[in-house]
mmCIF file with all atom_site columns, C-alpha atoms in Angstrom:
data_model
loop_
_atom_site.group_PDB
_atom_site.id
_atom_site.type_symbol
_atom_site.label_atom_id
_atom_site.label_alt_id
_atom_site.label_comp_id
_atom_site.label_asym_id
_atom_site.label_entity_id
_atom_site.label_seq_id
_atom_site.pdbx_PDB_ins_code
_atom_site.Cartn_x
_atom_site.Cartn_y
_atom_site.Cartn_z
_atom_site.occupancy
_atom_site.B_iso_or_equiv
_atom_site.pdbx_formal_charge
_atom_site.auth_seq_id
_atom_site.auth_comp_id
_atom_site.auth_asym_id
_atom_site.auth_atom_id
_atom_site.pdbx_PDB_model_num
ATOM 1   C CA . UNK A 1 1   ? 61.979  74.694  116.521 1.00 43.00 ? 166 UNK A CA 1
ATOM 2   C CA . UNK A 1 2   ? 61.313  78.322  116.294 1.00 49.00 ? 167 UNK A CA 1
ATOM 3   C CA . UNK A 1 3   ? 58.667  80.474  117.167 1.00 56.00 ? 168 UNK A CA 1
ATOM 4   C CA . UNK A 1 4   ? 55.401  79.864  114.948 1.00 62.00 ? 169 UNK A CA 1
ATOM 5   C CA . UNK A 1 5   ? 55.022  84.040  114.733 1.00 78.00 ? 170 UNK A CA 1
ATOM 6   C CA . UNK A 1 6   ? 58.403  84.222  112.770 1.00 87.00 ? 171 UNK A CA 1
ATOM 7   C CA . UNK A 1 7   ? 57.888  84.177  109.272 1.00 93.00 ? 172 UNK A CA 1
ATOM 8   C CA . UNK A 1 8   ? 60.896  83.279  106.693 1.00 96.00 ? 173 UNK A CA 1
ATOM 9   C CA . UNK A 1 9   ? 60.555  84.203  103.248 1.00 95.00 ? 174 UNK A CA 1
ATOM 10  C CA . UNK A 1 10  ? 62.528  83.750  100.105 1.00 96.00 ? 175 UNK A CA 1
ATOM 11  C CA . UNK A 1 11  ? 63.275  87.353  98.464  1.00 96.00 ? 176 UNK A CA 1
ATOM 12  C CA . UNK A 1 12  ? 64.934  88.249  95.189  1.00 95.00 ? 177 UNK A CA 1
ATOM 13  C CA . UNK A 1 13  ? 67.150  90.914  93.863  1.00 96.00 ? 178 UNK A CA 1
ATOM 14  C CA . UNK A 1 14  ? 64.642  93.740  94.187  1.00 95.00 ? 179 UNK A CA 1
ATOM 15  C CA . UNK A 1 15  ? 64.533  92.991  98.023  1.00 95.00 ? 180 UNK A CA 1
ATOM 16  C CA . UNK A 1 16  ? 68.246  93.665  98.637  1.00 97.00 ? 181 UNK A CA 1
ATOM 17  C CA . UNK A 1 17  ? 67.986  97.317  99.673  1.00 96.00 ? 182 UNK A CA 1
ATOM 18  C CA . UNK A 1 18  ? 65.737  96.306  102.679 1.00 95.00 ? 183 UNK A CA 1
ATOM 19  C CA . UNK A 1 19  ? 68.664  94.273  104.170 1.00 96.00 ? 184 UNK A CA 1
ATOM 20  C CA . UNK A 1 20  ? 71.000  97.792  103.975 1.00 96.00 ? 185 UNK A CA 1
ATOM 21  C CA . UNK A 1 21  ? 70.102  98.677  107.927 1.00 95.00 ? 186 UNK A CA 1
ATOM 22  C CA . UNK A 1 22  ? 70.903  94.690  109.081 1.00 95.00 ? 187 UNK A CA 1
ATOM 23  C CA . UNK A 1 23  ? 74.227  94.819  107.240 1.00 95.00 ? 188 UNK A CA 1
ATOM 24  C CA . UNK A 1 24  ? 75.411  98.224  108.280 1.00 95.00 ? 189 UNK A CA 1
ATOM 25  C CA . UNK A 1 25  ? 74.685  97.144  111.834 1.00 93.00 ? 190 UNK A CA 1
ATOM 26  C CA . UNK A 1 26  ? 76.664  94.123  111.486 1.00 93.00 ? 191 UNK A CA 1
ATOM 27  C CA . UNK A 1 27  ? 79.680  96.012  110.088 1.00 94.00 ? 192 UNK A CA 1
ATOM 28  C CA . UNK A 1 28  ? 79.514  97.990  113.072 1.00 92.00 ? 193 UNK A CA 1
ATOM 29  C CA . UNK A 1 29  ? 79.017  95.276  115.403 1.00 91.00 ? 194 UNK A CA 1
ATOM 30  C CA . UNK A 1 30  ? 82.184  93.551  113.716 1.00 91.00 ? 195 UNK A CA 1
ATOM 31  C CA . UNK A 1 31  ? 83.584  96.952  114.601 1.00 91.00 ? 196 UNK A CA 1
ATOM 32  C CA . UNK A 1 32  ? 83.097  96.503  118.338 1.00 91.00 ? 197 UNK A CA 1
ATOM 33  C CA . UNK A 1 33  ? 84.168  93.209  118.333 1.00 90.00 ? 198 UNK A CA 1
ATOM 34  C CA . UNK A 1 34  ? 87.787  93.320  116.673 1.00 86.00 ? 199 UNK A CA 1
ATOM 35  C CA . UNK A 1 35  ? 88.160  96.882  115.153 1.00 71.00 ? 200 UNK A CA 1
ATOM 36  C CA . UNK A 1 36  ? 91.071  97.624  117.496 1.00 81.00 ? 201 UNK A CA 1
ATOM 37  C CA . UNK A 1 37  ? 92.752  94.576  116.284 1.00 88.00 ? 202 UNK A CA 1
ATOM 38  C CA . UNK A 1 38  ? 91.640  94.420  112.766 1.00 89.00 ? 203 UNK A CA 1
ATOM 39  C CA . UNK A 1 39  ? 90.565  97.283  110.032 1.00 92.00 ? 204 UNK A CA 1
ATOM 40  C CA . UNK A 1 40  ? 87.221  97.219  109.366 1.00 93.00 ? 205 UNK A CA 1
ATOM 41  C CA . UNK A 1 41  ? 85.638  99.381  106.615 1.00 94.00 ? 206 UNK A CA 1
ATOM 42  C CA . UNK A 1 42  ? 83.233  101.943 106.797 1.00 92.00 ? 207 UNK A CA 1
ATOM 43  C CA . UNK A 1 43  ? 79.768  100.916 106.855 1.00 91.00 ? 208 UNK A CA 1
ATOM 44  C CA . UNK A 1 44  ? 78.687  103.013 103.724 1.00 94.00 ? 209 UNK A CA 1
ATOM 45  C CA . UNK A 1 45  ? 81.659  101.500 101.727 1.00 96.00 ? 210 UNK A CA 1
ATOM 46  C CA . UNK A 1 46  ? 81.433  97.913  102.994 1.00 95.00 ? 211 UNK A CA 1
ATOM 47  C CA . UNK A 1 47  ? 77.496  98.187  102.157 1.00 97.00 ? 212 UNK A CA 1
ATOM 48  C CA . UNK A 1 48  ? 78.355  99.272  98.608  1.00 97.00 ? 213 UNK A CA 1
ATOM 49  C CA . UNK A 1 49  ? 80.960  96.364  98.012  1.00 97.00 ? 214 UNK A CA 1
ATOM 50  C CA . UNK A 1 50  ? 78.206  93.979  99.619  1.00 97.00 ? 215 UNK A CA 1
ATOM 51  C CA . UNK A 1 51  ? 75.282  95.287  97.587  1.00 97.00 ? 216 UNK A CA 1
ATOM 52  C CA . UNK A 1 52  ? 77.080  94.916  94.224  1.00 97.00 ? 217 UNK A CA 1
ATOM 53  C CA . UNK A 1 53  ? 78.169  91.296  95.633  1.00 97.00 ? 218 UNK A CA 1
ATOM 54  C CA . UNK A 1 54  ? 74.456  90.288  96.433  1.00 97.00 ? 219 UNK A CA 1
ATOM 55  C CA . UNK A 1 55  ? 73.077  91.669  93.044  1.00 97.00 ? 220 UNK A CA 1
ATOM 56  C CA . UNK A 1 56  ? 75.654  89.328  91.284  1.00 97.00 ? 221 UNK A CA 1
ATOM 57  C CA . UNK A 1 57  ? 75.284  86.343  93.533  1.00 97.00 ? 222 UNK A CA 1
ATOM 58  C CA . UNK A 1 58  ? 71.166  86.543  93.936  1.00 96.00 ? 223 UNK A CA 1
ATOM 59  C CA . UNK A 1 59  ? 70.490  87.190  90.368  1.00 95.00 ? 224 UNK A CA 1
ATOM 60  C CA . UNK A 1 60  ? 72.293  84.029  89.192  1.00 93.00 ? 225 UNK A CA 1
ATOM 61  C CA . UNK A 1 61  ? 71.533  80.145  90.205  1.00 94.00 ? 226 UNK A CA 1
ATOM 62  C CA . UNK A 1 62  ? 72.749  78.883  93.818  1.00 96.00 ? 227 UNK A CA 1
ATOM 63  C CA . UNK A 1 63  ? 72.041  81.844  95.855  1.00 98.00 ? 228 UNK A CA 1
ATOM 64  C CA . UNK A 1 64  ? 69.145  82.859  97.873  1.00 98.00 ? 229 UNK A CA 1
ATOM 65  C CA . UNK A 1 65  ? 68.193  85.771  100.208 1.00 98.00 ? 230 UNK A CA 1
ATOM 66  C CA . UNK A 1 66  ? 66.146  84.798  102.883 1.00 98.00 ? 231 UNK A CA 1
ATOM 67  C CA . UNK A 1 67  ? 64.207  87.489  105.081 1.00 97.00 ? 232 UNK A CA 1
ATOM 68  C CA . UNK A 1 68  ? 62.353  87.320  108.365 1.00 96.00 ? 233 UNK A CA 1
ATOM 69  C CA . UNK A 1 69  ? 59.462  89.526  107.694 1.00 92.00 ? 234 UNK A CA 1
ATOM 70  C CA . UNK A 1 70  ? 56.855  91.302  110.010 1.00 84.00 ? 235 UNK A CA 1
ATOM 71  C CA . UNK A 1 71  ? 53.859  92.459  108.415 1.00 76.00 ? 236 UNK A CA 1
ATOM 72  C CA . UNK A 1 72  ? 54.113  95.581  110.574 1.00 79.00 ? 237 UNK A CA 1
ATOM 73  C CA . UNK A 1 73  ? 57.699  96.673  109.703 1.00 79.00 ? 238 UNK A CA 1
ATOM 74  C CA . UNK A 1 74  ? 59.141  97.222  106.424 1.00 75.00 ? 239 UNK A CA 1
ATOM 75  C CA . UNK A 1 75  ? 62.623  96.593  107.424 1.00 82.00 ? 240 UNK A CA 1
ATOM 76  C CA . UNK A 1 76  ? 63.456  92.698  107.916 1.00 94.00 ? 241 UNK A CA 1
ATOM 77  C CA . UNK A 1 77  ? 64.105  91.781  111.454 1.00 94.00 ? 242 UNK A CA 1
ATOM 78  C CA . UNK A 1 78  ? 66.849  89.640  110.128 1.00 96.00 ? 243 UNK A CA 1
ATOM 79  C CA . UNK A 1 79  ? 68.215  87.816  107.122 1.00 97.00 ? 244 UNK A CA 1
ATOM 80  C CA . UNK A 1 80  ? 70.483  85.561  105.453 1.00 98.00 ? 245 UNK A CA 1
ATOM 81  C CA . UNK A 1 81  ? 72.440  84.860  102.162 1.00 98.00 ? 246 UNK A CA 1
ATOM 82  C CA . UNK A 1 82  ? 72.740  81.432  101.111 1.00 98.00 ? 247 UNK A CA 1
ATOM 83  C CA . UNK A 1 83  ? 75.214  80.206  98.506  1.00 98.00 ? 248 UNK A CA 1
ATOM 84  C CA . UNK A 1 84  ? 76.302  77.147  96.853  1.00 98.00 ? 249 UNK A CA 1
ATOM 85  C CA . UNK A 1 85  ? 80.146  76.417  96.289  1.00 95.00 ? 250 UNK A CA 1
ATOM 86  C CA . UNK A 1 86  ? 82.098  73.709  94.497  1.00 95.00 ? 251 UNK A CA 1
ATOM 87  C CA . UNK A 1 87  ? 83.180  70.833  97.229  1.00 92.00 ? 252 UNK A CA 1
ATOM 88  C CA . UNK A 1 88  ? 86.572  70.725  95.970  1.00 88.00 ? 253 UNK A CA 1
ATOM 89  C CA . UNK A 1 89  ? 88.887  67.890  95.366  1.00 92.00 ? 254 UNK A CA 1
ATOM 90  C CA . UNK A 1 90  ? 90.203  66.979  98.840  1.00 93.00 ? 255 UNK A CA 1
ATOM 91  C CA . UNK A 1 91  ? 87.146  66.299  100.994 1.00 91.00 ? 256 UNK A CA 1
ATOM 92  C CA . UNK A 1 92  ? 84.070  63.691  100.134 1.00 94.00 ? 257 UNK A CA 1
ATOM 93  C CA . UNK A 1 93  ? 81.377  66.381  100.732 1.00 94.00 ? 258 UNK A CA 1
ATOM 94  C CA . UNK A 1 94  ? 79.249  65.786  97.497  1.00 94.00 ? 259 UNK A CA 1
ATOM 95  C CA . UNK A 1 95  ? 79.459  67.996  94.280  1.00 94.00 ? 260 UNK A CA 1
ATOM 96  C CA . UNK A 1 96  ? 78.794  71.317  96.345  1.00 96.00 ? 261 UNK A CA 1
ATOM 97  C CA . UNK A 1 97  ? 78.767  72.746  99.679  1.00 96.00 ? 262 UNK A CA 1
ATOM 98  C CA . UNK A 1 98  ? 76.031  75.420  100.641 1.00 97.00 ? 263 UNK A CA 1
ATOM 99  C CA . UNK A 1 99  ? 77.397  78.399  103.070 1.00 97.00 ? 264 UNK A CA 1
ATOM 100 C CA . UNK A 1 100 ? 75.393  80.726  105.219 1.00 98.00 ? 265 UNK A CA 1
ATOM 101 C CA . UNK A 1 101 ? 77.360  83.773  103.714 1.00 97.00 ? 266 UNK A CA 1
ATOM 102 C CA . UNK A 1 102 ? 75.875  86.521  105.854 1.00 96.00 ? 267 UNK A CA 1
ATOM 103 C CA . UNK A 1 103 ? 73.443  86.151  108.698 1.00 97.00 ? 268 UNK A CA 1
ATOM 104 C CA . UNK A 1 104 ? 72.261  89.300  110.613 1.00 96.00 ? 269 UNK A CA 1
ATOM 105 C CA . UNK A 1 105 ? 69.456  89.717  113.016 1.00 95.00 ? 270 UNK A CA 1
ATOM 106 C CA . UNK A 1 106 ? 68.509  93.394  114.094 1.00 92.00 ? 271 UNK A CA 1
ATOM 107 C CA . UNK A 1 107 ? 69.711  94.430  117.914 1.00 89.00 ? 272 UNK A CA 1
ATOM 108 C CA . UNK A 1 108 ? 66.177  94.647  118.983 1.00 89.00 ? 273 UNK A CA 1
ATOM 109 C CA . UNK A 1 109 ? 65.275  91.354  118.025 1.00 89.00 ? 274 UNK A CA 1
ATOM 110 C CA . UNK A 1 110 ? 68.289  89.116  119.028 1.00 89.00 ? 275 UNK A CA 1
ATOM 111 C CA . UNK A 1 111 ? 67.136  86.387  121.431 1.00 89.00 ? 276 UNK A CA 1
ATOM 112 C CA . UNK A 1 112 ? 63.909  85.791  119.872 1.00 91.00 ? 277 UNK A CA 1
ATOM 113 C CA . UNK A 1 113 ? 64.627  82.810  117.845 1.00 94.00 ? 278 UNK A CA 1
ATOM 114 C CA . UNK A 1 114 ? 65.068  84.966  114.510 1.00 95.00 ? 279 UNK A CA 1
ATOM 115 C CA . UNK A 1 115 ? 68.583  83.381  113.611 1.00 95.00 ? 280 UNK A CA 1
ATOM 116 C CA . UNK A 1 116 ? 67.719  80.178  114.531 1.00 96.00 ? 281 UNK A CA 1
ATOM 117 C CA . UNK A 1 117 ? 64.794  80.362  112.059 1.00 96.00 ? 282 UNK A CA 1
ATOM 118 C CA . UNK A 1 118 ? 66.802  81.797  109.313 1.00 97.00 ? 283 UNK A CA 1
ATOM 119 C CA . UNK A 1 119 ? 69.398  78.851  110.055 1.00 97.00 ? 284 UNK A CA 1
ATOM 120 C CA . UNK A 1 120 ? 66.815  76.192  109.979 1.00 97.00 ? 285 UNK A CA 1
ATOM 121 C CA . UNK A 1 121 ? 65.042  77.904  106.754 1.00 97.00 ? 286 UNK A CA 1
ATOM 122 C CA . UNK A 1 122 ? 68.456  77.701  105.095 1.00 98.00 ? 287 UNK A CA 1
ATOM 123 C CA . UNK A 1 123 ? 68.934  74.320  106.083 1.00 98.00 ? 288 UNK A CA 1
ATOM 124 C CA . UNK A 1 124 ? 65.836  73.071  104.658 1.00 97.00 ? 289 UNK A CA 1
ATOM 125 C CA . UNK A 1 125 ? 66.675  75.064  101.164 1.00 97.00 ? 290 UNK A CA 1
ATOM 126 C CA . UNK A 1 126 ? 69.782  73.329  101.248 1.00 97.00 ? 291 UNK A CA 1
ATOM 127 C CA . UNK A 1 127 ? 68.288  69.866  101.799 1.00 97.00 ? 292 UNK A CA 1
ATOM 128 C CA . UNK A 1 128 ? 65.833  70.049  99.061  1.00 97.00 ? 293 UNK A CA 1
ATOM 129 C CA . UNK A 1 129 ? 68.653  70.694  96.745  1.00 96.00 ? 294 UNK A CA 1
ATOM 130 C CA . UNK A 1 130 ? 70.253  67.560  98.242  1.00 96.00 ? 295 UNK A CA 1
ATOM 131 C CA . UNK A 1 131 ? 73.317  69.263  99.606  1.00 97.00 ? 296 UNK A CA 1
ATOM 132 C CA . UNK A 1 132 ? 74.911  67.220  102.303 1.00 96.00 ? 297 UNK A CA 1
ATOM 133 C CA . UNK A 1 133 ? 77.413  69.791  103.887 1.00 96.00 ? 298 UNK A CA 1
ATOM 134 C CA . UNK A 1 134 ? 77.130  73.260  104.651 1.00 97.00 ? 299 UNK A CA 1
ATOM 135 C CA . UNK A 1 135 ? 79.597  75.874  106.165 1.00 96.00 ? 300 UNK A CA 1
ATOM 136 C CA . UNK A 1 136 ? 79.690  79.151  107.999 1.00 96.00 ? 301 UNK A CA 1
ATOM 137 C CA . UNK A 1 137 ? 82.502  81.861  108.782 1.00 94.00 ? 302 UNK A CA 1
ATOM 138 C CA . UNK A 1 138 ? 82.444  83.422  111.965 1.00 92.00 ? 303 UNK A CA 1
ATOM 139 C CA . UNK A 1 139 ? 84.466  86.239  113.528 1.00 89.00 ? 304 UNK A CA 1
ATOM 140 C CA . UNK A 1 140 ? 86.767  84.548  116.207 1.00 87.00 ? 305 UNK A CA 1
ATOM 141 C CA . UNK A 1 141 ? 85.471  87.108  118.529 1.00 89.00 ? 306 UNK A CA 1
ATOM 142 C CA . UNK A 1 142 ? 81.730  86.699  118.039 1.00 91.00 ? 307 UNK A CA 1
ATOM 143 C CA . UNK A 1 143 ? 80.869  84.300  120.737 1.00 90.00 ? 308 UNK A CA 1
ATOM 144 C CA . UNK A 1 144 ? 77.154  84.632  120.676 1.00 90.00 ? 309 UNK A CA 1
ATOM 145 C CA . UNK A 1 145 ? 77.434  83.631  116.967 1.00 92.00 ? 310 UNK A CA 1
ATOM 146 C CA . UNK A 1 146 ? 79.747  80.649  117.646 1.00 92.00 ? 311 UNK A CA 1
ATOM 147 C CA . UNK A 1 147 ? 77.064  79.315  120.044 1.00 93.00 ? 312 UNK A CA 1
ATOM 148 C CA . UNK A 1 148 ? 74.122  79.860  117.717 1.00 93.00 ? 313 UNK A CA 1
ATOM 149 C CA . UNK A 1 149 ? 76.003  77.927  114.907 1.00 94.00 ? 314 UNK A CA 1
ATOM 150 C CA . UNK A 1 150 ? 77.243  74.795  117.275 1.00 95.00 ? 315 UNK A CA 1
ATOM 151 C CA . UNK A 1 151 ? 73.662  74.551  118.421 1.00 95.00 ? 316 UNK A CA 1
ATOM 152 C CA . UNK A 1 152 ? 72.702  73.733  115.041 1.00 95.00 ? 317 UNK A CA 1
ATOM 153 C CA . UNK A 1 153 ? 75.594  71.140  114.420 1.00 95.00 ? 318 UNK A CA 1
ATOM 154 C CA . UNK A 1 154 ? 78.374  73.126  112.957 1.00 94.00 ? 319 UNK A CA 1
ATOM 155 C CA . UNK A 1 155 ? 82.014  72.577  114.350 1.00 94.00 ? 320 UNK A CA 1
ATOM 156 C CA . UNK A 1 156 ? 85.539  73.423  113.559 1.00 91.00 ? 321 UNK A CA 1
ATOM 157 C CA . UNK A 1 157 ? 86.506  72.465  110.120 1.00 90.00 ? 322 UNK A CA 1
ATOM 158 C CA . UNK A 1 158 ? 89.215  74.664  108.853 1.00 87.00 ? 323 UNK A CA 1
ATOM 159 C CA . UNK A 1 159 ? 90.503  77.581  110.868 1.00 86.00 ? 324 UNK A CA 1
ATOM 160 C CA . UNK A 1 160 ? 91.735  80.644  108.890 1.00 85.00 ? 325 UNK A CA 1
ATOM 161 C CA . UNK A 1 161 ? 94.754  82.470  109.918 1.00 86.00 ? 326 UNK A CA 1
ATOM 162 C CA . UNK A 1 162 ? 95.302  86.079  109.429 1.00 84.00 ? 327 UNK A CA 1
ATOM 163 C CA . UNK A 1 163 ? 98.353  88.394  109.378 1.00 87.00 ? 328 UNK A CA 1
ATOM 164 C CA . UNK A 1 164 ? 99.348  91.572  108.174 1.00 86.00 ? 329 UNK A CA 1
ATOM 165 C CA . UNK A 1 165 ? 101.960 91.996  105.377 1.00 93.00 ? 330 UNK A CA 1
ATOM 166 C CA . UNK A 1 166 ? 104.421 94.880  106.844 1.00 86.00 ? 331 UNK A CA 1
#
């Protein structure tokens, strides 16, 4: 359960710019975690690409932007983007699978239950729409995020391997 002072709201395309600082911080965190092992785009280029995706996704059906808002701050303390995908032919998972596409919490707000509140809000949103399964991708070296998701019932389903082509 989350702290009652944490407020999660569903936002729209007009709110995408509000999450830019959180996205950039997440990119830099990924650089710290694995930038020596894997190439990480610059935060500006990464944001330009992600902003375009968010606009497309959130403007359509089957995608939601969730914000952790604080009336005293214009920048959200955290956000999640949740999407629906076709389930695929192999596994009996229902017609659609939900996915936490992105989840970021401001560094100063980590450990305060915001990530948990965003996950719970995403869970409730998907459950209300009849979705039975959901997924999330986590950078292998991000042990804190992995622990957070495992506490909410996520477990390894697929392992994605990546190799550079020489």
